[in-house]
């Protein structure tokens, strides 16, 4: 697996222009006084998405035919994509958070609770994004994978919009309910659910890779 990680890090190093642009835009957001929590999420998600794009690089010009002649198991390939995504996105999450905190230090008071919730949310969204996108990309490939991901997110958004309308018509204030509940329990529940979804996703990706033909 170490060799697979090195391969993807070399791919990342070859995309220096992309990351320069990403961090330049983030710096511009900071300088112009944009919402700092958004900046952390922006950098984290883009770096996490890069892990998924490495699947496209592996498939380019039928590169998988050669790649899977090397001495590693297909299970390791699937696991490596998650690990690389967590490392890339997690590192971006830590670095961007540290930079924003340094920039804000001494300028204004920070609501620790609000920031803690925002930072945890971005980290969980990163894991959910990897859990959704990686098995789809492994199953359908680059072009079909993009379409399948779009359809999935459209369906999820539609379900969320539909549920929101139902709550509104029923006179249920979801925000008030969340405020009344214990924040620590909500955070723990969100973490547990995210990890369960991630575990199911990893298992699905392994099965996809073991059955895939090149």
PDB file of C-alpha atoms in Angstrom:
ATOM      1  CA  UNK A   1       0.000   0.000   0.000  1.00  0.00           C
ATOM      2  CA  UNK A   2       2.929   2.305   0.633  1.00  0.00           C
ATOM      3  CA  UNK A   3       3.802   2.159  -3.069  1.00  0.00           C
ATOM      4  CA  UNK A   4       0.244   3.116  -4.026  1.00  0.00           C
ATOM      5  CA  UNK A   5       0.335   6.051  -1.636  1.00  0.00           C
ATOM      6  CA  UNK A   6       3.657   7.200  -3.070  1.00  0.00           C
ATOM      7  CA  UNK A   7       2.187   6.983  -6.580  1.00  0.00           C
ATOM      8  CA  UNK A   8      -0.726   9.213  -5.645  1.00  0.00           C
ATOM      9  CA  UNK A   9       1.488  11.691  -3.806  1.00  0.00           C
ATOM     10  CA  UNK A  10       3.660  11.938  -6.910  1.00  0.00           C
ATOM     11  CA  UNK A  11       0.485  12.588  -8.910  1.00  0.00           C
ATOM     12  CA  UNK A  12      -0.414  15.304  -6.432  1.00  0.00           C
ATOM     13  CA  UNK A  13       3.059  16.827  -6.739  1.00  0.00           C
ATOM     14  CA  UNK A  14       2.553  16.949 -10.504  1.00  0.00           C
ATOM     15  CA  UNK A  15      -0.552  19.093 -10.033  1.00  0.00           C
ATOM     16  CA  UNK A  16       1.208  21.987  -8.308  1.00  0.00           C
ATOM     17  CA  UNK A  17      -0.587  24.593 -10.406  1.00  0.00           C
ATOM     18  CA  UNK A  18      -3.978  23.312  -9.266  1.00  0.00           C
ATOM     19  CA  UNK A  19      -3.045  23.545  -5.590  1.00  0.00           C
ATOM     20  CA  UNK A  20      -1.362  26.917  -6.032  1.00  0.00           C
ATOM     21  CA  UNK A  21      -4.613  28.249  -7.490  1.00  0.00           C
ATOM     22  CA  UNK A  22      -6.671  26.657  -4.690  1.00  0.00           C
ATOM     23  CA  UNK A  23      -4.551  28.182  -1.929  1.00  0.00           C
ATOM     24  CA  UNK A  24      -4.255  31.519  -3.757  1.00  0.00           C
ATOM     25  CA  UNK A  25      -8.055  31.777  -3.886  1.00  0.00           C
ATOM     26  CA  UNK A  26      -8.246  30.802  -0.204  1.00  0.00           C
ATOM     27  CA  UNK A  27      -5.688  33.517   0.648  1.00  0.00           C
ATOM     28  CA  UNK A  28      -7.743  36.031  -1.333  1.00  0.00           C
ATOM     29  CA  UNK A  29     -10.839  35.045   0.648  1.00  0.00           C
ATOM     30  CA  UNK A  30      -8.951  35.615   3.910  1.00  0.00           C
ATOM     31  CA  UNK A  31      -7.581  38.987   2.837  1.00  0.00           C
ATOM     32  CA  UNK A  32     -10.993  40.211   1.660  1.00  0.00           C
ATOM     33  CA  UNK A  33     -12.586  39.153   4.948  1.00  0.00           C
ATOM     34  CA  UNK A  34     -14.739  36.304   3.711  1.00  0.00           C
ATOM     35  CA  UNK A  35     -16.217  33.731   6.086  1.00  0.00           C
ATOM     36  CA  UNK A  36     -13.219  31.856   7.486  1.00  0.00           C
ATOM     37  CA  UNK A  37     -15.093  28.640   8.167  1.00  0.00           C
ATOM     38  CA  UNK A  38     -16.088  28.515   4.501  1.00  0.00           C
ATOM     39  CA  UNK A  39     -12.405  28.816   3.541  1.00  0.00           C
ATOM     40  CA  UNK A  40     -11.514  25.757   5.631  1.00  0.00           C
ATOM     41  CA  UNK A  41     -14.312  23.766   4.014  1.00  0.00           C
ATOM     42  CA  UNK A  42     -13.368  24.968   0.529  1.00  0.00           C
ATOM     43  CA  UNK A  43      -9.734  23.862   0.814  1.00  0.00           C
ATOM     44  CA  UNK A  44     -10.602  20.600   2.582  1.00  0.00           C
ATOM     45  CA  UNK A  45     -13.188  19.496   0.011  1.00  0.00           C
ATOM     46  CA  UNK A  46     -11.051  20.313  -3.033  1.00  0.00           C
ATOM     47  CA  UNK A  47      -8.046  18.423  -1.672  1.00  0.00           C
ATOM     48  CA  UNK A  48     -10.300  15.503  -0.768  1.00  0.00           C
ATOM     49  CA  UNK A  49     -11.798  15.474  -4.269  1.00  0.00           C
ATOM     50  CA  UNK A  50      -8.294  15.171  -5.694  1.00  0.00           C
ATOM     51  CA  UNK A  51      -8.103  11.702  -4.125  1.00  0.00           C
ATOM     52  CA  UNK A  52     -11.057  10.669  -6.270  1.00  0.00           C
ATOM     53  CA  UNK A  53      -9.505  12.142  -9.427  1.00  0.00           C
ATOM     54  CA  UNK A  54      -6.488   9.847  -8.975  1.00  0.00           C
ATOM     55  CA  UNK A  55      -8.831   7.019  -9.986  1.00  0.00           C
ATOM     56  CA  UNK A  56      -9.256   8.809 -13.321  1.00  0.00           C
ATOM     57  CA  UNK A  57      -5.483   9.125 -13.702  1.00  0.00           C
ATOM     58  CA  UNK A  58      -5.111   5.394 -13.071  1.00  0.00           C
ATOM     59  CA  UNK A  59      -7.697   4.632 -15.754  1.00  0.00           C
ATOM     60  CA  UNK A  60      -6.218   7.028 -18.321  1.00  0.00           C
ATOM     61  CA  UNK A  61      -5.178   5.230 -21.528  1.00  0.00           C
ATOM     62  CA  UNK A  62      -6.151   1.925 -19.861  1.00  0.00           C
ATOM     63  CA  UNK A  63      -3.401   2.355 -17.290  1.00  0.00           C
ATOM     64  CA  UNK A  64      -5.184  -0.044 -14.929  1.00  0.00           C
ATOM     65  CA  UNK A  65      -4.217  -2.952 -17.188  1.00  0.00           C
ATOM     66  CA  UNK A  66      -0.560  -2.320 -16.313  1.00  0.00           C
ATOM     67  CA  UNK A  67      -1.152  -1.067 -12.769  1.00  0.00           C
ATOM     68  CA  UNK A  68      -2.826  -4.280 -11.609  1.00  0.00           C
ATOM     69  CA  UNK A  69       0.045  -6.431 -12.805  1.00  0.00           C
ATOM     70  CA  UNK A  70       2.056  -4.996  -9.890  1.00  0.00           C
ATOM     71  CA  UNK A  71       2.350  -6.938  -6.600  1.00  0.00           C
ATOM     72  CA  UNK A  72      -0.557  -5.595  -4.549  1.00  0.00           C
ATOM     73  CA  UNK A  73      -4.057  -6.818  -3.791  1.00  0.00           C
ATOM     74  CA  UNK A  74      -7.162  -5.194  -5.179  1.00  0.00           C
ATOM     75  CA  UNK A  75      -8.378  -4.762  -1.617  1.00  0.00           C
ATOM     76  CA  UNK A  76      -5.309  -2.640  -0.913  1.00  0.00           C
ATOM     77  CA  UNK A  77      -6.046  -0.441  -3.922  1.00  0.00           C
ATOM     78  CA  UNK A  78      -9.553   0.342  -2.638  1.00  0.00           C
ATOM     79  CA  UNK A  79      -8.346   0.972   0.919  1.00  0.00           C
ATOM     80  CA  UNK A  80      -5.525   3.206  -0.330  1.00  0.00           C
ATOM     81  CA  UNK A  81      -7.971   5.571  -2.056  1.00  0.00           C
ATOM     82  CA  UNK A  82      -9.773   6.179   1.234  1.00  0.00           C
ATOM     83  CA  UNK A  83      -6.521   6.541   3.145  1.00  0.00           C
ATOM     84  CA  UNK A  84      -5.095   8.953   0.583  1.00  0.00           C
ATOM     85  CA  UNK A  85      -8.307  10.987   0.593  1.00  0.00           C
ATOM     86  CA  UNK A  86      -8.278  11.222   4.386  1.00  0.00           C
ATOM     87  CA  UNK A  87      -4.597  12.201   4.428  1.00  0.00           C
ATOM     88  CA  UNK A  88      -4.968  14.807   1.653  1.00  0.00           C
ATOM     89  CA  UNK A  89      -8.236  16.275   2.902  1.00  0.00           C
ATOM     90  CA  UNK A  90      -7.289  15.975   6.576  1.00  0.00           C
ATOM     91  CA  UNK A  91      -3.961  17.725   6.067  1.00  0.00           C
ATOM     92  CA  UNK A  92      -5.695  20.525   4.151  1.00  0.00           C
ATOM     93  CA  UNK A  93      -8.254  20.747   6.977  1.00  0.00           C
ATOM     94  CA  UNK A  94      -5.542  21.103   9.643  1.00  0.00           C
ATOM     95  CA  UNK A  95      -3.363  23.550   7.679  1.00  0.00           C
ATOM     96  CA  UNK A  96      -6.228  25.803   6.574  1.00  0.00           C
ATOM     97  CA  UNK A  97      -7.678  25.813  10.089  1.00  0.00           C
ATOM     98  CA  UNK A  98      -4.290  26.755  11.576  1.00  0.00           C
ATOM     99  CA  UNK A  99      -3.742  29.548   9.018  1.00  0.00           C
ATOM    100  CA  UNK A 100      -7.202  31.008   9.604  1.00  0.00           C
ATOM    101  CA  UNK A 101      -6.749  30.879  13.390  1.00  0.00           C
ATOM    102  CA  UNK A 102      -3.380  32.644  13.132  1.00  0.00           C
ATOM    103  CA  UNK A 103      -4.894  35.299  10.879  1.00  0.00           C
ATOM    104  CA  UNK A 104      -7.794  35.871  13.282  1.00  0.00           C
ATOM    105  CA  UNK A 105      -5.660  35.751  16.452  1.00  0.00           C
ATOM    106  CA  UNK A 106      -6.062  38.966  18.417  1.00  0.00           C
ATOM    107  CA  UNK A 107      -8.404  40.537  15.852  1.00  0.00           C
ATOM    108  CA  UNK A 108     -11.730  39.347  17.202  1.00  0.00           C
ATOM    109  CA  UNK A 109     -13.200  37.010  19.755  1.00  0.00           C
ATOM    110  CA  UNK A 110     -13.775  33.465  18.543  1.00  0.00           C
ATOM    111  CA  UNK A 111     -16.891  31.503  19.439  1.00  0.00           C
ATOM    112  CA  UNK A 112     -15.219  28.195  20.305  1.00  0.00           C
ATOM    113  CA  UNK A 113     -18.473  26.242  20.240  1.00  0.00           C
ATOM    114  CA  UNK A 114     -19.503  27.559  16.825  1.00  0.00           C
ATOM    115  CA  UNK A 115     -16.047  26.949  15.381  1.00  0.00           C
ATOM    116  CA  UNK A 116     -15.863  23.467  16.854  1.00  0.00           C
ATOM    117  CA  UNK A 117     -19.177  22.479  15.269  1.00  0.00           C
ATOM    118  CA  UNK A 118     -18.156  23.953  11.901  1.00  0.00           C
ATOM    119  CA  UNK A 119     -14.771  22.221  11.860  1.00  0.00           C
ATOM    120  CA  UNK A 120     -16.246  18.848  12.853  1.00  0.00           C
ATOM    121  CA  UNK A 121     -18.929  19.250  10.196  1.00  0.00           C
ATOM    122  CA  UNK A 122     -16.367  19.837   7.443  1.00  0.00           C
ATOM    123  CA  UNK A 123     -14.375  16.797   8.519  1.00  0.00           C
ATOM    124  CA  UNK A 124     -17.482  14.600   8.516  1.00  0.00           C
ATOM    125  CA  UNK A 125     -18.545  15.977   5.134  1.00  0.00           C
ATOM    126  CA  UNK A 126     -15.092  15.050   3.794  1.00  0.00           C
ATOM    127  CA  UNK A 127     -15.544  11.454   4.987  1.00  0.00           C
ATOM    128  CA  UNK A 128     -19.083  11.281   3.579  1.00  0.00           C
ATOM    129  CA  UNK A 129     -17.901  12.673   0.257  1.00  0.00           C
ATOM    130  CA  UNK A 130     -15.218   9.993   0.012  1.00  0.00           C
ATOM    131  CA  UNK A 131     -17.717   7.340   1.103  1.00  0.00           C
ATOM    132  CA  UNK A 132     -20.082   8.309  -1.713  1.00  0.00           C
ATOM    133  CA  UNK A 133     -17.723   9.177  -4.563  1.00  0.00           C
ATOM    134  CA  UNK A 134     -15.043   6.464  -4.342  1.00  0.00           C
ATOM    135  CA  UNK A 135     -17.300   3.398  -4.830  1.00  0.00           C
ATOM    136  CA  UNK A 136     -19.199   5.193  -7.590  1.00  0.00           C
ATOM    137  CA  UNK A 137     -15.996   6.076  -9.439  1.00  0.00           C
ATOM    138  CA  UNK A 138     -14.610   2.555  -9.006  1.00  0.00           C
ATOM    139  CA  UNK A 139     -17.836   1.016 -10.277  1.00  0.00           C
ATOM    140  CA  UNK A 140     -18.664   3.255 -13.224  1.00  0.00           C
ATOM    141  CA  UNK A 141     -15.354   4.857 -14.209  1.00  0.00           C
ATOM    142  CA  UNK A 142     -14.563   8.482 -14.965  1.00  0.00           C
ATOM    143  CA  UNK A 143     -17.371   9.624 -17.266  1.00  0.00           C
ATOM    144  CA  UNK A 144     -20.232   7.449 -16.008  1.00  0.00           C
ATOM    145  CA  UNK A 145     -19.040   8.054 -12.447  1.00  0.00           C
ATOM    146  CA  UNK A 146     -19.495  11.813 -12.817  1.00  0.00           C
ATOM    147  CA  UNK A 147     -23.042  11.327 -14.070  1.00  0.00           C
ATOM    148  CA  UNK A 148     -23.872   8.805 -11.325  1.00  0.00           C
ATOM    149  CA  UNK A 149     -22.482  11.144  -8.644  1.00  0.00           C
ATOM    150  CA  UNK A 150     -24.523  14.057 -10.017  1.00  0.00           C
ATOM    151  CA  UNK A 151     -27.706  11.966 -10.045  1.00  0.00           C
ATOM    152  CA  UNK A 152     -27.060  10.732  -6.491  1.00  0.00           C
ATOM    153  CA  UNK A 153     -26.487  14.220  -5.089  1.00  0.00           C
ATOM    154  CA  UNK A 154     -29.563  15.470  -6.968  1.00  0.00           C
ATOM    155  CA  UNK A 155     -31.672  12.701  -5.393  1.00  0.00           C
ATOM    156  CA  UNK A 156     -30.282  13.407  -1.902  1.00  0.00           C
ATOM    157  CA  UNK A 157     -30.902  17.142  -2.314  1.00  0.00           C
ATOM    158  CA  UNK A 158     -34.424  16.421  -3.514  1.00  0.00           C
ATOM    159  CA  UNK A 159     -35.121  14.200  -0.508  1.00  0.00           C
ATOM    160  CA  UNK A 160     -33.745  16.874   1.840  1.00  0.00           C
ATOM    161  CA  UNK A 161     -35.871  19.578   0.166  1.00  0.00           C
ATOM    162  CA  UNK A 162     -38.961  17.335   0.321  1.00  0.00           C
ATOM    163  CA  UNK A 163     -38.382  16.527   4.007  1.00  0.00           C
ATOM    164  CA  UNK A 164     -37.864  20.221   4.817  1.00  0.00           C
ATOM    165  CA  UNK A 165     -41.195  21.116   3.220  1.00  0.00           C
ATOM    166  CA  UNK A 166     -42.948  18.379   5.182  1.00  0.00           C
ATOM    167  CA  UNK A 167     -41.502  19.679   8.471  1.00  0.00           C
ATOM    168  CA  UNK A 168     -42.518  23.229   7.588  1.00  0.00           C
ATOM    169  CA  UNK A 169     -46.092  22.215   6.716  1.00  0.00           C
ATOM    170  CA  UNK A 170     -46.304  20.222   9.953  1.00  0.00           C
ATOM    171  CA  UNK A 171     -45.081  23.245  11.936  1.00  0.00           C
ATOM    172  CA  UNK A 172     -41.957  21.446  13.183  1.00  0.00           C
ATOM    173  CA  UNK A 173     -38.980  23.707  13.876  1.00  0.00           C
ATOM    174  CA  UNK A 174     -35.963  21.461  13.236  1.00  0.00           C
ATOM    175  CA  UNK A 175     -33.473  24.151  14.336  1.00  0.00           C
ATOM    176  CA  UNK A 176     -35.244  24.593  17.668  1.00  0.00           C
ATOM    177  CA  UNK A 177     -35.269  20.833  18.195  1.00  0.00           C
ATOM    178  CA  UNK A 178     -31.544  20.650  17.517  1.00  0.00           C
ATOM    179  CA  UNK A 179     -30.839  23.483  19.947  1.00  0.00           C
ATOM    180  CA  UNK A 180     -32.783  21.720  22.685  1.00  0.00           C
ATOM    181  CA  UNK A 181     -30.833  18.506  22.222  1.00  0.00           C
ATOM    182  CA  UNK A 182     -27.427  17.990  23.791  1.00  0.00           C
ATOM    183  CA  UNK A 183     -24.750  19.202  21.355  1.00  0.00           C
ATOM    184  CA  UNK A 184     -22.248  16.569  22.481  1.00  0.00           C
ATOM    185  CA  UNK A 185     -24.758  13.779  21.831  1.00  0.00           C
ATOM    186  CA  UNK A 186     -25.569  15.199  18.402  1.00  0.00           C
ATOM    187  CA  UNK A 187     -21.875  15.387  17.526  1.00  0.00           C
ATOM    188  CA  UNK A 188     -21.252  11.838  18.759  1.00  0.00           C
ATOM    189  CA  UNK A 189     -24.260  10.554  16.829  1.00  0.00           C
ATOM    190  CA  UNK A 190     -23.058  12.290  13.659  1.00  0.00           C
ATOM    191  CA  UNK A 191     -19.581  10.778  14.052  1.00  0.00           C
ATOM    192  CA  UNK A 192     -20.954   7.264  14.609  1.00  0.00           C
ATOM    193  CA  UNK A 193     -23.318   7.468  11.623  1.00  0.00           C
ATOM    194  CA  UNK A 194     -20.547   8.833   9.377  1.00  0.00           C
ATOM    195  CA  UNK A 195     -18.150   6.060  10.396  1.00  0.00           C
ATOM    196  CA  UNK A 196     -20.817   3.419   9.764  1.00  0.00           C
ATOM    197  CA  UNK A 197     -21.477   4.834   6.286  1.00  0.00           C
ATOM    198  CA  UNK A 198     -17.734   4.921   5.636  1.00  0.00           C
ATOM    199  CA  UNK A 199     -17.374   1.288   6.726  1.00  0.00           C
ATOM    200  CA  UNK A 200     -20.182   0.215   4.374  1.00  0.00           C
ATOM    201  CA  UNK A 201     -18.586   2.227   1.564  1.00  0.00           C
ATOM    202  CA  UNK A 202     -15.155   0.636   2.103  1.00  0.00           C
ATOM    203  CA  UNK A 203     -16.703  -2.839   2.057  1.00  0.00           C
ATOM    204  CA  UNK A 204     -18.587  -2.015  -1.167  1.00  0.00           C
ATOM    205  CA  UNK A 205     -15.453  -0.623  -2.829  1.00  0.00           C
ATOM    206  CA  UNK A 206     -13.461  -3.747  -1.974  1.00  0.00           C
ATOM    207  CA  UNK A 207     -16.150  -5.973  -3.493  1.00  0.00           C
ATOM    208  CA  UNK A 208     -16.281  -3.782  -6.606  1.00  0.00           C
ATOM    209  CA  UNK A 209     -12.525  -4.009  -7.115  1.00  0.00           C
ATOM    210  CA  UNK A 210     -12.445  -7.783  -6.541  1.00  0.00           C
ATOM    211  CA  UNK A 211     -15.081  -8.320  -9.254  1.00  0.00           C
ATOM    212  CA  UNK A 212     -13.864  -5.684 -11.715  1.00  0.00           C
ATOM    213  CA  UNK A 213     -12.501  -6.799 -15.063  1.00  0.00           C
ATOM    214  CA  UNK A 214      -9.846  -4.889 -17.009  1.00  0.00           C
TER     215      UNK A 214
END
